[in-house]
């Protein structure tokens, strides 16, 4: 092909009418051959956006997004709000067993940032503090995340609240080695959530009280370093989680009497065996 | 398929924090958003799409408009998160360039092989485009954004967007003709 032919071809293409381009991009086959030849390419690009998320993913993101929206709304969530009739069958049951990497990463890093913020060299959280600085994340939104967990708990989703709270610890192991205590705390929360889901006991008043106590403990201690290496904090979380859902071979904590007052002394670690807050 | 007349009640319910409404919105837009992010080279498009929706949830109280405007708004947020990811990625060493085949497990082996072939050809063709051209064409085709909406998303004038999409299409046409890409 001569340079003149190249020039002719380019001029022909460059006169591609705007109207044809708009038709092409909107999925309509244009009249001109020049534009029509590109339909297959446009269709292939469009096909990249045809996928649909799994129902588990939809449920997870919907719950997270709804909680976030409620936390930013000046309106009370309409407890009677229902989908229009044609969507009635779309109401999703909680899929608490599935946590997407996306949500965990998104929420987890901010939580760890909160915990690690201000750590000094030699502290257990110092490695995380530095790592977060490197990737440009400063103070996180752990308290906001815990508020959202409380909102889930108030709706009777104790397991979901625990998983949401566990998010603040996610990626701790990836960010820094030697952070086992917090990793254990996260695992304890997720184990407790899993046990609740398995037992279907998320509406039990005692369970909800114990979850509330654990969330309070996290709220009060997450930004602090309890113990020289964070073990006390991790152990505290694990103890409270165990009260919610005892592991295999462990005896559940006896149910506290109804006149038990709320245990407000969380700073030095939870009181094992007596975490009920009396509702 | 657009949400249609039910968009407005869904939006109101989403603002109030109803799970079902967010499920409707996410189910409607997650595919296109994820596809857009994937086509633009996001390393973890599903994760970035999820982050996009959580950002949408954080800002939903300030949104006013219809379904098309909402779709455009979501894509604007997705595009900005993509830009942030690109910037972050440029600051980090590239530790792996291996293709991720995890998403092609089981099922129709022959179909998956064909999908990979087609996707490979498509990506090959896209490589001739500039980053701006790719952004514009992907937003217009996958996001179904108008010229004006695309201009807002990429932070350029409408005339510049028209020029970018035109030059991109011309380049693709030439590439397809010269190399006879089998699609």
Short mmCIF file of C-alpha atoms in Angstrom, two decimals:
data_model
loop_
_atom_site.label_atom_id
_atom_site.label_comp_id
_atom_site.label_asym_id
_atom_site.label_seq_id
_atom_site.Cartn_x
_atom_site.Cartn_y
_atom_site.Cartn_z
CA UNK A 1 0.00 0.00 0.00
CA UNK A 2 1.43 3.36 -1.06
CA UNK A 3 1.62 6.37 1.17
CA UNK A 4 -1.16 7.87 -0.90
CA UNK A 5 -3.33 4.86 -0.17
CA UNK A 6 -2.53 5.22 3.52
CA UNK A 7 -3.49 8.86 3.33
CA UNK A 8 -6.75 8.04 1.58
CA UNK A 9 -7.60 5.37 4.10
CA UNK A 10 -6.86 7.67 7.00
CA UNK A 11 -8.92 10.47 5.52
CA UNK A 12 -11.79 8.06 4.99
CA UNK A 13 -11.65 6.88 8.57
CA UNK A 14 -11.18 10.33 9.98
CA UNK A 15 -14.45 11.34 8.39
CA UNK A 16 -16.21 8.78 10.52
CA UNK A 17 -19.31 10.79 11.34
CA UNK A 18 -20.00 11.61 14.96
CA UNK A 19 -23.49 10.25 14.50
CA UNK A 20 -22.10 6.86 13.47
CA UNK A 21 -19.69 6.84 16.37
CA UNK A 22 -22.51 7.50 18.79
CA UNK A 23 -24.58 4.71 17.26
CA UNK A 24 -21.62 2.39 17.39
CA UNK A 25 -20.86 3.09 21.03
CA UNK A 26 -24.49 2.73 22.04
CA UNK A 27 -24.70 -0.72 20.48
CA UNK A 28 -26.49 0.13 17.25
CA UNK A 29 -24.96 -0.94 13.93
CA UNK A 30 -24.19 2.25 11.97
CA UNK A 31 -25.00 2.65 8.30
CA UNK A 32 -21.47 3.31 7.17
CA UNK A 33 -19.22 0.34 6.51
CA UNK A 34 -16.32 2.10 8.19
CA UNK A 35 -18.12 2.26 11.47
CA UNK A 36 -19.93 -1.04 11.11
CA UNK A 37 -16.65 -2.93 10.89
CA UNK A 38 -15.92 -1.85 14.44
CA UNK A 39 -19.11 -3.34 15.86
CA UNK A 40 -17.46 -6.63 16.72
CA UNK A 41 -14.78 -4.85 18.68
CA UNK A 42 -17.28 -2.71 20.56
CA UNK A 43 -19.32 -5.79 21.35
CA UNK A 44 -16.29 -7.53 22.75
CA UNK A 45 -15.53 -4.61 25.02
CA UNK A 46 -19.13 -4.50 26.11
CA UNK A 47 -19.01 -8.20 26.90
CA UNK A 48 -16.41 -7.43 29.55
CA UNK A 49 -19.15 -5.77 31.57
CA UNK A 50 -21.77 -8.45 31.25
CA UNK A 51 -20.74 -10.54 34.25
CA UNK A 52 -22.84 -10.61 37.35
CA UNK A 53 -21.78 -10.96 40.96
CA UNK A 54 -22.53 -14.03 43.00
CA UNK A 55 -25.47 -13.86 45.37
CA UNK A 56 -23.07 -14.23 48.28
CA UNK A 57 -21.18 -11.20 47.04
CA UNK A 58 -24.41 -9.26 46.57
CA UNK A 59 -25.54 -10.10 50.08
CA UNK A 60 -22.21 -9.17 51.62
CA UNK A 61 -21.79 -5.86 49.82
CA UNK A 62 -25.45 -4.94 50.26
CA UNK A 63 -25.25 -5.47 54.00
CA UNK A 64 -22.01 -3.53 54.28
CA UNK A 65 -23.26 -0.68 52.12
CA UNK A 66 -26.58 -0.50 53.95
CA UNK A 67 -24.81 -0.30 57.27
CA UNK A 68 -22.53 2.45 56.00
CA UNK A 69 -25.49 4.36 54.55
CA UNK A 70 -27.37 4.12 57.84
CA UNK A 71 -24.38 5.44 59.71
CA UNK A 72 -24.31 8.52 57.47
CA UNK A 73 -28.06 9.07 57.38
CA UNK A 74 -29.88 11.61 59.51
CA UNK A 75 -32.95 9.48 59.03
CA UNK A 76 -33.80 6.41 61.00
CA UNK A 77 -33.67 3.28 58.94
CA UNK A 78 -37.25 2.48 58.02
CA UNK A 79 -37.85 -0.78 59.77
CA UNK A 80 -40.92 -1.32 57.67
CA UNK A 81 -39.21 -0.61 54.40
CA UNK A 82 -39.80 -3.40 51.96
CA UNK A 83 -38.80 -3.84 48.35
CA UNK A 84 -41.44 -3.24 45.69
CA UNK A 85 -43.54 -6.30 45.04
CA UNK A 86 -41.60 -7.45 41.99
CA UNK A 87 -38.49 -7.61 44.16
CA UNK A 88 -40.11 -9.37 47.06
CA UNK A 89 -38.32 -12.59 46.25
CA UNK A 90 -34.97 -10.85 46.14
CA UNK A 91 -34.85 -10.23 49.87
CA UNK A 92 -31.62 -11.93 50.75
CA UNK A 93 -30.98 -14.00 53.79
CA UNK A 94 -27.82 -13.12 55.63
CA UNK A 95 -24.86 -14.93 54.14
CA UNK A 96 -22.63 -14.50 57.11
CA UNK A 97 -20.27 -17.30 56.19
CA UNK A 98 -18.85 -15.43 53.24
CA UNK A 99 -16.55 -12.46 53.58
CA UNK A 100 -15.12 -10.99 50.44
CA UNK A 101 -11.53 -10.04 50.17
CA UNK A 102 -12.61 -6.64 48.95
CA UNK A 103 -14.53 -5.69 52.03
CA UNK A 104 -12.01 -7.19 54.38
CA UNK A 105 -9.16 -5.36 52.75
CA UNK A 106 -11.05 -2.11 52.53
CA UNK A 107 -12.20 -2.06 56.10
CA UNK A 108 -9.38 -4.00 57.66
CA UNK A 109 -6.53 -1.74 56.76
CA UNK A 110 -8.24 1.24 58.30
CA UNK A 111 -8.79 -0.65 61.52
CA UNK A 112 -5.22 -1.73 61.78
CA UNK A 113 -4.17 1.81 61.04
CA UNK A 114 -6.21 2.93 64.02
CA UNK A 115 -4.57 0.36 66.23
CA UNK A 116 -1.08 1.01 64.99
CA UNK A 117 -1.29 4.76 64.80
CA UNK A 118 1.27 6.36 67.07
CA UNK A 119 3.17 3.17 67.83
CA UNK A 120 6.80 3.67 68.75
CA UNK A 121 9.81 1.67 67.60
CA UNK A 122 9.94 -1.60 69.49
CA UNK A 123 6.21 -1.67 70.05
CA UNK A 124 4.26 -4.59 68.73
CA UNK A 125 2.34 -2.33 66.36
CA UNK A 126 5.30 -0.35 65.14
CA UNK A 127 5.85 -2.52 62.07
CA UNK A 128 2.26 -2.04 61.03
CA UNK A 129 2.41 1.67 61.70
CA UNK A 130 5.37 1.96 59.36
CA UNK A 131 3.85 -0.30 56.74
CA UNK A 132 0.67 1.73 56.68
CA UNK A 133 2.66 4.90 56.38
CA UNK A 134 4.41 3.42 53.38
CA UNK A 135 1.16 2.73 51.60
CA UNK A 136 -0.25 6.09 52.51
CA UNK A 137 -2.84 5.18 55.09
CA UNK A 138 -2.96 7.14 58.30
CA UNK A 139 -5.60 7.06 60.98
CA UNK A 140 -8.35 4.63 60.16
CA UNK A 141 -12.05 4.37 60.83
CA UNK A 142 -12.12 1.54 63.31
CA UNK A 143 -14.54 3.30 65.61
CA UNK A 144 -16.88 3.88 62.69
CA UNK A 145 -16.61 0.22 61.82
CA UNK A 146 -17.50 -0.70 65.37
CA UNK A 147 -20.49 1.65 65.24
CA UNK A 148 -21.62 -0.24 62.18
CA UNK A 149 -21.12 -3.52 64.00
CA UNK A 150 -23.31 -2.21 66.82
CA UNK A 151 -25.96 -1.33 64.27
CA UNK A 152 -25.88 -4.87 62.96
CA UNK A 153 -26.16 -6.21 66.50
CA UNK A 154 -29.18 -4.01 67.18
CA UNK A 155 -30.83 -5.66 64.19
CA UNK A 156 -30.29 -9.08 65.67
CA UNK A 157 -27.31 -9.98 63.52
CA UNK A 158 -24.87 -10.89 66.24
CA UNK A 159 -22.78 -13.04 63.93
CA UNK A 160 -22.64 -10.31 61.33
CA UNK A 161 -21.62 -7.81 63.99
CA UNK A 162 -18.73 -10.02 65.03
CA UNK A 163 -17.58 -10.48 61.47
CA UNK A 164 -17.83 -6.78 60.88
CA UNK A 165 -15.78 -6.11 63.97
CA UNK A 166 -13.26 -8.71 62.86
CA UNK A 167 -12.70 -6.71 59.71
CA UNK A 168 -10.72 -4.13 61.63
CA UNK A 169 -8.01 -6.71 62.17
CA UNK A 170 -7.81 -8.06 58.69
CA UNK A 171 -4.48 -8.04 56.92
CA UNK A 172 -2.66 -7.64 60.20
CA UNK A 173 -0.63 -10.74 59.48
CA UNK A 174 0.13 -9.60 55.97
CA UNK A 175 1.25 -6.18 57.02
CA UNK A 176 3.62 -7.29 59.70
CA UNK A 177 4.94 -10.49 61.12
CA UNK A 178 5.00 -10.89 64.85
CA UNK A 179 1.49 -9.61 65.27
CA UNK A 180 0.00 -12.91 66.30
CA UNK A 181 -1.98 -11.50 69.20
CA UNK A 182 -4.19 -9.37 67.02
CA UNK A 183 -4.37 -12.11 64.42
CA UNK A 184 -5.58 -14.42 67.16
CA UNK A 185 -8.13 -11.83 68.22
CA UNK A 186 -9.50 -11.65 64.72
CA UNK A 187 -9.64 -15.42 64.49
CA UNK A 188 -11.47 -15.55 67.82
CA UNK A 189 -14.09 -13.12 66.54
CA UNK A 190 -14.59 -15.07 63.36
CA UNK A 191 -14.77 -18.36 65.22
CA UNK A 192 -17.40 -16.91 67.52
CA UNK A 193 -19.36 -15.63 64.55
CA UNK A 194 -19.12 -19.04 62.89
CA UNK A 195 -20.35 -20.78 66.02
CA UNK A 196 -23.29 -18.43 66.28
CA UNK A 197 -24.16 -19.02 62.66
CA UNK A 198 -23.92 -22.77 63.10
CA UNK A 199 -26.07 -22.72 66.21
CA UNK A 200 -28.54 -20.18 64.91
CA UNK A 201 -28.48 -18.53 68.30
CA UNK A 202 -27.91 -14.94 67.30
CA UNK A 203 -31.06 -13.56 68.88
CA UNK A 204 -30.37 -14.90 72.36
CA UNK A 205 -30.33 -12.03 74.85
CA UNK A 206 -27.24 -13.28 76.63
CA UNK A 207 -25.43 -13.70 73.33
CA UNK A 208 -26.29 -10.19 72.32
CA UNK A 209 -25.14 -8.86 75.68
CA UNK A 210 -21.85 -10.65 75.35
CA UNK A 211 -21.34 -9.40 71.82
CA UNK A 212 -22.11 -5.87 72.98
CA UNK A 213 -19.56 -6.24 75.76
CA UNK A 214 -16.95 -7.41 73.29
CA UNK A 215 -17.65 -4.50 70.95
CA UNK A 216 -17.32 -2.11 73.89
CA UNK A 217 -14.02 -3.71 74.80
CA UNK A 218 -12.76 -3.29 71.25
CA UNK A 219 -13.94 0.31 71.16
CA UNK A 220 -12.14 1.17 74.36
CA UNK A 221 -8.93 -0.70 73.74
CA UNK A 222 -8.34 -0.84 70.01
CA UNK A 223 -6.46 2.41 69.92
CA UNK A 224 -4.43 1.49 72.98
CA UNK A 225 -1.70 -1.00 73.40
CA UNK A 226 -2.72 -3.25 76.22
CA UNK A 227 0.33 -5.08 77.41
CA UNK A 228 3.87 -4.70 76.19
CA UNK A 229 3.38 -6.84 73.14
CA UNK A 230 -0.35 -6.66 72.57
CA UNK A 231 -0.92 -10.12 73.98
CA UNK A 232 -3.14 -8.86 76.75
CA UNK A 233 -5.37 -7.17 74.24
CA UNK A 234 -5.54 -10.23 72.03
CA UNK A 235 -6.20 -12.45 75.02
CA UNK A 236 -8.93 -10.12 76.20
CA UNK A 237 -10.69 -10.34 72.87
CA UNK A 238 -10.28 -14.11 72.79
CA UNK A 239 -11.73 -14.46 76.31
CA UNK A 240 -14.77 -12.39 75.48
CA UNK A 241 -15.24 -14.23 72.21
CA UNK A 242 -15.09 -17.50 74.10
CA UNK A 243 -17.88 -16.30 76.36
CA UNK A 244 -20.02 -15.74 73.30
CA UNK A 245 -19.40 -19.11 71.72
CA UNK A 246 -17.30 -21.63 73.67
CA UNK A 247 -15.01 -23.77 71.59
CA UNK A 248 -14.84 -27.52 71.59
CA UNK A 249 -14.16 -28.98 75.02
CA UNK A 250 -14.72 -25.70 76.76
CA UNK A 251 -17.46 -25.07 79.21
CA UNK A 252 -19.63 -22.09 78.46
CA UNK A 253 -19.56 -19.28 80.93
CA UNK A 254 -22.44 -19.59 83.38
CA UNK A 255 -25.26 -17.23 82.60
CA UNK A 256 -25.02 -14.20 84.85
CA UNK A 257 -27.88 -13.32 87.12
CA UNK A 258 -30.25 -10.66 85.87
CA UNK A 259 -29.01 -8.11 88.38
CA UNK A 260 -25.48 -8.20 87.08
CA UNK A 261 -24.34 -4.70 86.36
CA UNK A 262 -22.46 -3.78 83.27
CA UNK A 263 -18.79 -4.45 83.54
CA UNK A 264 -17.21 -1.14 82.68
CA UNK A 265 -13.68 -2.04 83.65
CA UNK A 266 -12.39 -3.07 80.26
CA UNK A 267 -9.13 -1.20 80.09
CA UNK A 268 -7.07 -3.79 81.87
CA UNK A 269 -8.69 -6.68 80.03
CA UNK A 270 -12.06 -8.32 80.33
CA UNK A 271 -13.23 -10.21 83.35
CA UNK A 272 -13.23 -13.79 82.24
CA UNK A 273 -16.38 -15.63 83.11
CA UNK A 274 -18.43 -12.55 83.86
CA UNK A 275 -18.85 -10.54 80.74
CA UNK A 276 -22.60 -10.13 80.68
CA UNK A 277 -23.65 -6.53 80.79
CA UNK A 278 -27.09 -7.13 82.12
CA UNK A 279 -28.73 -6.00 78.93
CA UNK B 1 -31.40 -4.25 32.48
CA UNK B 2 -32.23 -0.85 33.97
CA UNK B 3 -34.07 -0.68 37.26
CA UNK B 4 -36.59 1.68 35.73
CA UNK B 5 -39.53 3.03 37.71
CA UNK B 6 -38.34 1.29 40.83
CA UNK B 7 -35.09 3.19 40.91
CA UNK B 8 -36.44 6.11 42.91
CA UNK B 9 -37.89 4.02 45.77
CA UNK B 10 -34.73 1.92 45.72
CA UNK B 11 -32.57 5.02 46.02
CA UNK B 12 -34.64 6.38 48.90
CA UNK B 13 -34.43 3.04 50.68
CA UNK B 14 -30.70 2.83 50.01
CA UNK B 15 -30.23 6.23 51.61
CA UNK B 16 -32.13 4.98 54.64
CA UNK B 17 -29.92 1.90 54.77
CA UNK B 18 -32.15 -0.89 53.50
CA UNK B 19 -30.21 -4.00 52.54
CA UNK B 20 -32.60 -4.95 49.75
CA UNK B 21 -32.12 -1.61 48.03
CA UNK B 22 -28.37 -1.93 48.05
CA UNK B 23 -28.69 -5.47 46.73
CA UNK B 24 -30.74 -4.11 43.82
CA UNK B 25 -28.27 -1.33 43.06
CA UNK B 26 -25.23 -3.54 43.42
CA UNK B 27 -26.67 -6.36 41.37
CA UNK B 28 -27.49 -3.90 38.59
CA UNK B 29 -24.14 -2.18 38.41
CA UNK B 30 -21.54 -4.58 39.81
CA UNK B 31 -21.09 -6.37 36.48
CA UNK B 32 -20.48 -3.29 34.34
CA UNK B 33 -18.32 -1.63 36.98
CA UNK B 34 -16.23 -4.74 37.50
CA UNK B 35 -15.97 -5.20 33.74
CA UNK B 36 -14.86 -1.64 33.27
CA UNK B 37 -12.23 -1.95 35.98
CA UNK B 38 -11.03 -5.27 34.56
CA UNK B 39 -10.81 -3.88 31.06
CA UNK B 40 -8.76 -1.00 32.39
CA UNK B 41 -6.26 -3.31 33.99
CA UNK B 42 -7.29 -3.12 37.63
CA UNK B 43 -5.37 -5.90 39.39
CA UNK B 44 -8.34 -6.90 41.56
CA UNK B 45 -11.41 -5.55 39.75
CA UNK B 46 -13.97 -7.23 42.00
CA UNK B 47 -12.31 -5.82 45.08
CA UNK B 48 -12.13 -2.38 43.55
CA UNK B 49 -15.79 -2.59 42.54
CA UNK B 50 -16.71 -3.47 46.11
CA UNK B 51 -14.68 -0.53 47.38
CA UNK B 52 -16.44 1.66 44.86
CA UNK B 53 -19.84 0.69 46.23
CA UNK B 54 -18.81 1.29 49.81
CA UNK B 55 -17.64 4.73 48.74
CA UNK B 56 -21.00 5.22 47.03
CA UNK B 57 -22.69 4.25 50.29
CA UNK B 58 -20.63 6.78 52.21
CA UNK B 59 -21.69 9.56 49.84
CA UNK B 60 -25.20 8.41 48.97
CA UNK B 61 -26.89 11.06 51.09
CA UNK B 62 -25.55 13.77 48.79
CA UNK B 63 -26.71 12.15 45.57
CA UNK B 64 -29.75 13.53 43.77
CA UNK B 65 -30.88 12.38 40.35
CA UNK B 66 -32.25 9.57 38.27
CA UNK B 67 -30.95 6.17 37.34
CA UNK B 68 -28.73 7.33 34.50
CA UNK B 69 -27.18 10.00 36.67
CA UNK B 70 -26.62 7.43 39.40
CA UNK B 71 -24.93 5.09 36.99
CA UNK B 72 -22.70 7.86 35.79
CA UNK B 73 -21.90 8.88 39.36
CA UNK B 74 -20.92 5.31 40.26
CA UNK B 75 -18.62 5.10 37.26
CA UNK B 76 -17.03 8.41 38.14
CA UNK B 77 -16.22 7.03 41.58
CA UNK B 78 -14.99 3.76 40.07
CA UNK B 79 -12.76 5.64 37.65
CA UNK B 80 -11.27 7.76 40.42
CA UNK B 81 -10.54 4.71 42.52
CA UNK B 82 -8.92 3.17 39.47
CA UNK B 83 -6.71 6.24 39.08
CA UNK B 84 -5.77 6.02 42.75
CA UNK B 85 -4.89 2.37 42.28
CA UNK B 86 -2.74 3.17 39.28
CA UNK B 87 -0.87 5.83 41.19
CA UNK B 88 -0.32 3.48 44.08
CA UNK B 89 0.80 0.72 41.76
CA UNK B 90 3.35 2.99 40.11
CA UNK B 91 4.92 3.56 43.50
CA UNK B 92 5.18 -0.15 44.20
CA UNK B 93 7.52 -2.65 42.59
CA UNK B 94 5.90 -5.05 40.14
CA UNK B 95 6.39 -8.36 41.90
CA UNK B 96 4.43 -10.51 39.54
CA UNK B 97 3.31 -10.34 35.96
CA UNK B 98 1.98 -13.86 35.86
CA UNK B 99 -1.55 -14.19 34.52
CA UNK B 100 -4.23 -15.07 37.03
CA UNK B 101 -6.04 -18.16 35.88
CA UNK B 102 -7.93 -18.67 39.13
CA UNK B 103 -11.11 -17.39 37.57
CA UNK B 104 -11.14 -20.13 34.95
CA UNK B 105 -11.66 -23.16 37.11
CA UNK B 106 -13.83 -26.08 36.09
CA UNK B 107 -16.76 -26.08 33.72
CA UNK B 108 -16.58 -25.74 29.98
CA UNK B 109 -12.89 -26.20 29.20
CA UNK B 110 -13.28 -25.59 25.47
CA UNK B 111 -15.40 -22.52 26.07
CA UNK B 112 -12.95 -21.19 28.60
CA UNK B 113 -10.10 -21.68 26.16
CA UNK B 114 -12.04 -19.76 23.55
CA UNK B 115 -12.82 -17.04 26.06
CA UNK B 116 -9.17 -16.71 26.90
CA UNK B 117 -8.28 -16.53 23.21
CA UNK B 118 -10.86 -13.85 22.51
CA UNK B 119 -9.91 -11.92 25.61
CA UNK B 120 -6.29 -12.16 24.62
CA UNK B 121 -7.00 -10.78 21.16
CA UNK B 122 -9.06 -8.01 22.61
CA UNK B 123 -6.36 -7.02 25.05
CA UNK B 124 -3.84 -7.13 22.26
CA UNK B 125 -5.93 -4.72 20.24
CA UNK B 126 -6.46 -2.46 23.22
CA UNK B 127 -2.72 -2.19 23.73
CA UNK B 128 -2.42 0.07 20.72
CA UNK B 129 -4.64 2.67 22.37
CA UNK B 130 -3.38 5.36 24.65
CA UNK B 131 -4.49 5.22 28.26
CA UNK B 132 -6.87 8.15 27.76
CA UNK B 133 -8.40 6.55 24.68
CA UNK B 134 -8.90 3.32 26.57
CA UNK B 135 -10.49 5.11 29.50
CA UNK B 136 -12.92 6.96 27.29
CA UNK B 137 -13.94 4.00 25.16
CA UNK B 138 -14.39 1.72 28.15
CA UNK B 139 -16.51 4.27 29.99
CA UNK B 140 -18.64 4.86 26.93
CA UNK B 141 -19.04 1.21 25.94
CA UNK B 142 -19.09 -0.64 29.25
CA UNK B 143 -20.30 2.16 31.46
CA UNK B 144 -22.79 3.33 28.85
CA UNK B 145 -21.94 6.89 29.81
CA UNK B 146 -22.80 9.84 27.59
CA UNK B 147 -20.16 12.13 26.19
CA UNK B 148 -20.83 14.66 28.93
CA UNK B 149 -20.76 12.05 31.69
CA UNK B 150 -17.55 10.59 30.35
CA UNK B 151 -16.01 14.05 30.21
CA UNK B 152 -16.89 14.53 33.87
CA UNK B 153 -15.47 11.16 34.81
CA UNK B 154 -12.11 11.68 33.16
CA UNK B 155 -11.92 15.40 33.89
CA UNK B 156 -11.74 16.57 30.27
CA UNK B 157 -13.82 18.73 27.95
CA UNK B 158 -16.48 17.09 25.81
CA UNK B 159 -14.56 18.03 22.66
CA UNK B 160 -11.47 16.30 23.98
CA UNK B 161 -13.47 13.18 24.76
CA UNK B 162 -14.91 13.15 21.24
CA UNK B 163 -11.44 13.45 19.78
CA UNK B 164 -10.11 10.68 22.00
CA UNK B 165 -12.85 8.22 21.11
CA UNK B 166 -12.55 9.05 17.42
CA UNK B 167 -8.78 8.56 17.36
CA UNK B 168 -9.14 5.40 19.40
CA UNK B 169 -11.67 3.90 17.03
CA UNK B 170 -9.58 4.83 14.03
CA UNK B 171 -6.55 3.21 15.59
CA UNK B 172 -8.49 0.07 16.36
CA UNK B 173 -9.90 -0.06 12.88
CA UNK B 174 -6.45 0.22 11.39
CA UNK B 175 -5.11 -2.42 13.75
CA UNK B 176 -7.92 -4.81 12.96
CA UNK B 177 -7.44 -4.34 9.23
CA UNK B 178 -3.68 -4.48 9.17
CA UNK B 179 -3.19 -7.37 11.55
CA UNK B 180 -6.43 -9.10 10.67
CA UNK B 181 -7.16 -9.81 14.27
CA UNK B 182 -9.40 -12.81 14.44
CA UNK B 183 -12.14 -11.94 16.92
#
